[in-house]
Coordinates of C-alpha atoms in Angstrom, one line a residue:
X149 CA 0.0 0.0 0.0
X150 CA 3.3 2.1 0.9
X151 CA 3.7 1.7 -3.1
X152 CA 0.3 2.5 -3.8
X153 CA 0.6 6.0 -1.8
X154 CA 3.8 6.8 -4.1
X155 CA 2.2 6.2 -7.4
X156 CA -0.9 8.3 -6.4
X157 CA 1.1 11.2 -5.9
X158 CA 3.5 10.6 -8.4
X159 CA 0.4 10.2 -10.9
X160 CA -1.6 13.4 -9.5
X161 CA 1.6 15.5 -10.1
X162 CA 1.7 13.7 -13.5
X163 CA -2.1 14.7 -14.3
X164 CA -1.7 18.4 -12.6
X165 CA 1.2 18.9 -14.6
X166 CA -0.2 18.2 -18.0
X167 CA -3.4 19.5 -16.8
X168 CA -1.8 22.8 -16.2
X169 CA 0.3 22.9 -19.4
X170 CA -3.0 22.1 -21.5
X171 CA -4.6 25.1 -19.6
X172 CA -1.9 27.7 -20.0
X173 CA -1.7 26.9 -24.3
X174 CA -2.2 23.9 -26.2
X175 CA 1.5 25.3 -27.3
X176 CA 3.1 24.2 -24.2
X177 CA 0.9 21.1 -24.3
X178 CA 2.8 20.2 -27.4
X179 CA 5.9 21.0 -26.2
X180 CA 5.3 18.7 -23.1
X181 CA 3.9 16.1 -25.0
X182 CA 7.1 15.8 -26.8
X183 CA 9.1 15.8 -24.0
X184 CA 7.4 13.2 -23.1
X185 CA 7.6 11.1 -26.0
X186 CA 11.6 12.1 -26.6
X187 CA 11.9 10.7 -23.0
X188 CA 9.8 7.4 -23.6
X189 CA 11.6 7.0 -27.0
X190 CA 15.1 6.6 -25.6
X191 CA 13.9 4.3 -22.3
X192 CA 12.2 1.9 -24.7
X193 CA 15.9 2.0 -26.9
X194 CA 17.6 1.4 -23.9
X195 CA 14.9 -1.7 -23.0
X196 CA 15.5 -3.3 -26.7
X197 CA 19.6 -2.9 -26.3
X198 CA 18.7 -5.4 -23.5
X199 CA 17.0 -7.3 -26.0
X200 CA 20.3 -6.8 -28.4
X201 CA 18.4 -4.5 -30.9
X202 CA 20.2 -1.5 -31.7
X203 CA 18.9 1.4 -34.0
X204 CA 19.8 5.1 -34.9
X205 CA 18.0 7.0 -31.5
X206 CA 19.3 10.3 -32.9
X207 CA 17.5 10.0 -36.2
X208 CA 14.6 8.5 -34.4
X209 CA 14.2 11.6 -32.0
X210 CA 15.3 14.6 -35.3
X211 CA 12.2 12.5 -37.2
X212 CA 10.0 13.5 -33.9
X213 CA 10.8 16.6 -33.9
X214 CA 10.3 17.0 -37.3
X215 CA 6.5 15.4 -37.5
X216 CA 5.5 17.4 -34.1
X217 CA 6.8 20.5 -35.5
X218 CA 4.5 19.5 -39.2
X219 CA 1.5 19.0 -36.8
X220 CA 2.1 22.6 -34.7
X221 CA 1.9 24.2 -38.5
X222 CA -1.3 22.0 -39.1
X223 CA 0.7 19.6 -41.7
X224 CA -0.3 16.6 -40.1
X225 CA -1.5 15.0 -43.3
X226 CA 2.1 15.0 -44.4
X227 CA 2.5 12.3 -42.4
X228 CA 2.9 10.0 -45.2
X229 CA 5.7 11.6 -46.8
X230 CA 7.2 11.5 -43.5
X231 CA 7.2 8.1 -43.7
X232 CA 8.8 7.6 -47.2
X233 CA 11.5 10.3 -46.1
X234 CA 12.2 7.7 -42.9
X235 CA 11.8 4.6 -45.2
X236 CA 14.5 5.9 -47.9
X237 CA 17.1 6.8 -44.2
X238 CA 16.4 3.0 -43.7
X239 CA 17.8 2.0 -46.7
X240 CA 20.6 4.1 -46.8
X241 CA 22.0 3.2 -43.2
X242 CA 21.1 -0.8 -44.0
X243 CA 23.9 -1.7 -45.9
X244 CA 26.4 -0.3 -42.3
X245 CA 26.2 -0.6 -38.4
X246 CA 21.8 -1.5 -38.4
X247 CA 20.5 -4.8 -39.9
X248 CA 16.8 -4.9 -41.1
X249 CA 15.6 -6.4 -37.4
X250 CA 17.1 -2.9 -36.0
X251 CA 15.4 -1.1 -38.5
X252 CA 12.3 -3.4 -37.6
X253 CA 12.4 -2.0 -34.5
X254 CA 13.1 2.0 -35.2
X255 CA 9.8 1.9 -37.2
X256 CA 8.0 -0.2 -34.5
X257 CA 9.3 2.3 -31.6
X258 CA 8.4 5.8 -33.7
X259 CA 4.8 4.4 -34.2
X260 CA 4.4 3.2 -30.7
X261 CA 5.6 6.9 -29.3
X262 CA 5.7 9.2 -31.2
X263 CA 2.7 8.3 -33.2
X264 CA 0.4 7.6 -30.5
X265 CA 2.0 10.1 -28.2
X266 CA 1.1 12.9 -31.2
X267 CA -2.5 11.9 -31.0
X268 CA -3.0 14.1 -28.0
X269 CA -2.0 17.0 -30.3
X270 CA -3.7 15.8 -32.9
X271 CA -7.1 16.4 -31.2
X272 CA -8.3 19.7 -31.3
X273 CA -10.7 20.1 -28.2
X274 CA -9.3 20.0 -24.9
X275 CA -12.1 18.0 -23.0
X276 CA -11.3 14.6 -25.1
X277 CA -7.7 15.0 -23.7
X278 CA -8.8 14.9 -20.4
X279 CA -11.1 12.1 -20.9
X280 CA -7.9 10.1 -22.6
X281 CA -5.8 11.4 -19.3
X282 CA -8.8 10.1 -16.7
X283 CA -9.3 7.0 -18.5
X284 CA -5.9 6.0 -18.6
X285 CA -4.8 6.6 -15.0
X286 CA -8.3 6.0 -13.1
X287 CA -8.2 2.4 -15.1
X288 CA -4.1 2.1 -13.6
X289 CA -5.2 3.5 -10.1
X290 CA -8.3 1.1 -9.9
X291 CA -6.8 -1.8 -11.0
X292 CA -3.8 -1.4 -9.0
X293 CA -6.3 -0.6 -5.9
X294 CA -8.4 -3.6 -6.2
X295 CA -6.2 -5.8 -7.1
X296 CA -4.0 -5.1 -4.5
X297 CA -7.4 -5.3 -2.2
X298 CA -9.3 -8.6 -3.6
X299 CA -6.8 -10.0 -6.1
X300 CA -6.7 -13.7 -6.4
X301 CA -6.5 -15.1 -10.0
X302 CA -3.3 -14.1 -12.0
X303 CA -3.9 -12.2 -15.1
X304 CA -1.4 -13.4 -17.4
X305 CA 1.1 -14.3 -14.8
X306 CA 3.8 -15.0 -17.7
X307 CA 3.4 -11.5 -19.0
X308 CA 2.9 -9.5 -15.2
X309 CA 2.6 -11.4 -12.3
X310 CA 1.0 -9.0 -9.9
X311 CA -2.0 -7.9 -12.7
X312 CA -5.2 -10.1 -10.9
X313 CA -8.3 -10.5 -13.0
X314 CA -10.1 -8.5 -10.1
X315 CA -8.1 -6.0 -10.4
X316 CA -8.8 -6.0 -14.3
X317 CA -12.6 -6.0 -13.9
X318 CA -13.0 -3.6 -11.3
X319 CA -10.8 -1.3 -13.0
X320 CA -12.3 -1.1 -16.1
X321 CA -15.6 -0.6 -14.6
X322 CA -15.0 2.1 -12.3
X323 CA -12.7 3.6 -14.8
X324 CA -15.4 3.9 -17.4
X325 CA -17.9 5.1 -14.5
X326 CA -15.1 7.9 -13.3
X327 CA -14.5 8.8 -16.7
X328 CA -18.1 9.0 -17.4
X329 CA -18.5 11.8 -15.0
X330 CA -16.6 13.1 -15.9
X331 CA -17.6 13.5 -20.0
X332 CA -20.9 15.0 -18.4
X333 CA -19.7 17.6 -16.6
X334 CA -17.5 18.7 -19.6
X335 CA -20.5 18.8 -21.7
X336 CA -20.0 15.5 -23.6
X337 CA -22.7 14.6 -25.5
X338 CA -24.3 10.7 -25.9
X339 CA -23.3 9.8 -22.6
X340 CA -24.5 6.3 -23.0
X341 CA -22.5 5.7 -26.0
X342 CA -19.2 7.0 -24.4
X343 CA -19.8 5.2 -21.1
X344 CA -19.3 1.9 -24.2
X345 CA -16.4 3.8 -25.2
X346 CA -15.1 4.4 -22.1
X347 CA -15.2 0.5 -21.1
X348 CA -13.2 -0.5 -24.5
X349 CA -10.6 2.6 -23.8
X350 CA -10.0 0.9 -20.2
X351 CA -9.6 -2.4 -21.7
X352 CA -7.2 -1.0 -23.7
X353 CA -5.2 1.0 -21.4
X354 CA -4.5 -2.8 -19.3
X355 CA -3.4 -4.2 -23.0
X356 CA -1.0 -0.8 -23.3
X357 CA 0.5 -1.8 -20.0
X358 CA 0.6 -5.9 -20.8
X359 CA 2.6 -4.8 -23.6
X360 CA 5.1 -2.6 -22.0
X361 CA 5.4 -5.5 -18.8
X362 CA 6.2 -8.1 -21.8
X363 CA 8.7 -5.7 -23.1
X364 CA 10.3 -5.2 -19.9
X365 CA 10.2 -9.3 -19.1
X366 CA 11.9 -9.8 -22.9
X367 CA 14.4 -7.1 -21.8
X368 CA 14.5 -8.3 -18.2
X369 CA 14.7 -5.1 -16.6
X370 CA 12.1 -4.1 -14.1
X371 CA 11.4 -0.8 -15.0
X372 CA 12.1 1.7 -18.3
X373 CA 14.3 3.8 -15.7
X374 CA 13.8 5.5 -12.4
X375 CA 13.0 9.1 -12.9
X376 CA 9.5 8.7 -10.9
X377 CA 8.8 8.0 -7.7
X378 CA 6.8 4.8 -7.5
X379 CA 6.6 4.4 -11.1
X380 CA 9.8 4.1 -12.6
X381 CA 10.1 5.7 -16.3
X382 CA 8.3 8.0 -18.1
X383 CA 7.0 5.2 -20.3
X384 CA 6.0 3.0 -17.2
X385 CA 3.5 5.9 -16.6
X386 CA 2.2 6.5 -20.1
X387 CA 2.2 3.3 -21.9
X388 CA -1.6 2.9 -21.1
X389 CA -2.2 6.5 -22.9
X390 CA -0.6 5.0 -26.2
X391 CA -3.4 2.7 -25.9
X392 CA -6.3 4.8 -24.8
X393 CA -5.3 7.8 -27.2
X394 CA -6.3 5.9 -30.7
X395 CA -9.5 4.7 -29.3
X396 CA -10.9 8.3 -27.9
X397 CA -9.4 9.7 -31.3
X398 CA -11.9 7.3 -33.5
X399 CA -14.5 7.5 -31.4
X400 CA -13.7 11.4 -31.3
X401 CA -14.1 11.3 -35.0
X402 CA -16.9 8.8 -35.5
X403 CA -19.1 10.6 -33.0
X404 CA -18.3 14.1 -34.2
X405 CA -18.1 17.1 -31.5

């Protein structure tokens, strides 16, 4: 429970933080963001050098930099010819010091951050980032409460072996209900529907996490790094939102504003 207290308050600092930087201008909020992602991008590099993959992290973060700055001047539809610009680097460093399965992984890492990281910038109206933010950390807090309370039954012990199916259920539910609340008092309309949405964002947000604890088991490191308190890395806090992010986004753009 000592643990518990630590990542509260690491995550309310977290959520003020971003909270606060969203407030003041959505151009700070893109500034953070990126900080963000530049700091999840090289802990996940360091986890696959465990694994013995090795790719350009320089050229990685310049090719961030360069699609966040496309989507602060509204170019986000370039995003295509980003990705032949990064193909044709591939090529060209493939034949020296990276093989294609380091390469594999470059492409695999800049979707999985900076991709999904650049989805919070990506939408325009402030409420639907706070309901990616609440659905994210409510569904870690719950989880991580109940299942610390009631758990029993592994999840998927091989993968994380303190995830319990209690915690998994009653997080997604009360995540979905806390997140629900708050959509209606940010004026979200089709509360029903969302309340659906809200339940498959959850879901989602325990996936994100699986995937980062089976990352960290293939690495065989415990954590990303140790920059928070109770958490570990940067991407040990937001690899949930890489989850929850695409789902709010379609439904975002299915459901219209």
């Amino acid at each position: 429970m000592n643990n518990f207290i630590k990542r509260t308050i690491t995550g309310i600092l977290l959520l003020a933080a971003v909270i606060l930087s969203l407030k003041i201008s959505t151009h700070i909020h893109l500034v953070a963001v990126f900080i963000i992602a530049l700091l999840s991008s090289i802990e996940l590099s360091f986890a696959f050098k465990h694994m013995g993959v090795n790719y350009p992290l320089k050229l990685q973060i310049i090719l961030g930099l360069v699609y966040f700055i496309m989507i602060y001047f509204k170019k986000e539809y370039f995003l295509l010819l980003l990705f032949v610009f990064q193909l044709a680097i591939i090529i060209a460093v493939l034949g020296h010091k990276y093989d294609l399965k380091d390469m594999s992984f470059f492409i695999l890492s800049f979707i999985y951050v900076f991709i999904n990281f650049s989805i919070l910038i990506l939408i325009k109206e402030k409420k639907y980032i706070y309901l990616i933010y609440m659905s994210s950390w409510s569904t870690d807090t719950f989880a991580y409460l109940f299942g610390s309370l009631l758990g029993k039954r592994k999840l998927i012990e091989r993968i994380s072996p303190n995830k319990s199916v209690e915690g998994a259920i009653f997080g997604t539910i009360f995540s979905s209900l806390s997140t629900t609340i708050l959509a209606y008092f940010l004026g979200i309309n089709n509360l029903f529907i969302w309340f659906f949405v809200f339940l498959i964002s959850s879901i989602f947000a325990q996936l994100g996490d699986l995937v980062a604890s089976y990352i960290k088991r293939s690495a065989k490191i415990k954590d990303f790094s140790h920059i928070l308190l109770g958490h570990g890395g940067i991407l040990d806090r937001f690899d949930s939102i890489l989850f929850v992010a695409p789902i709010i986004f379609i439904f975002y753009k299915l459901l219209g504003r």
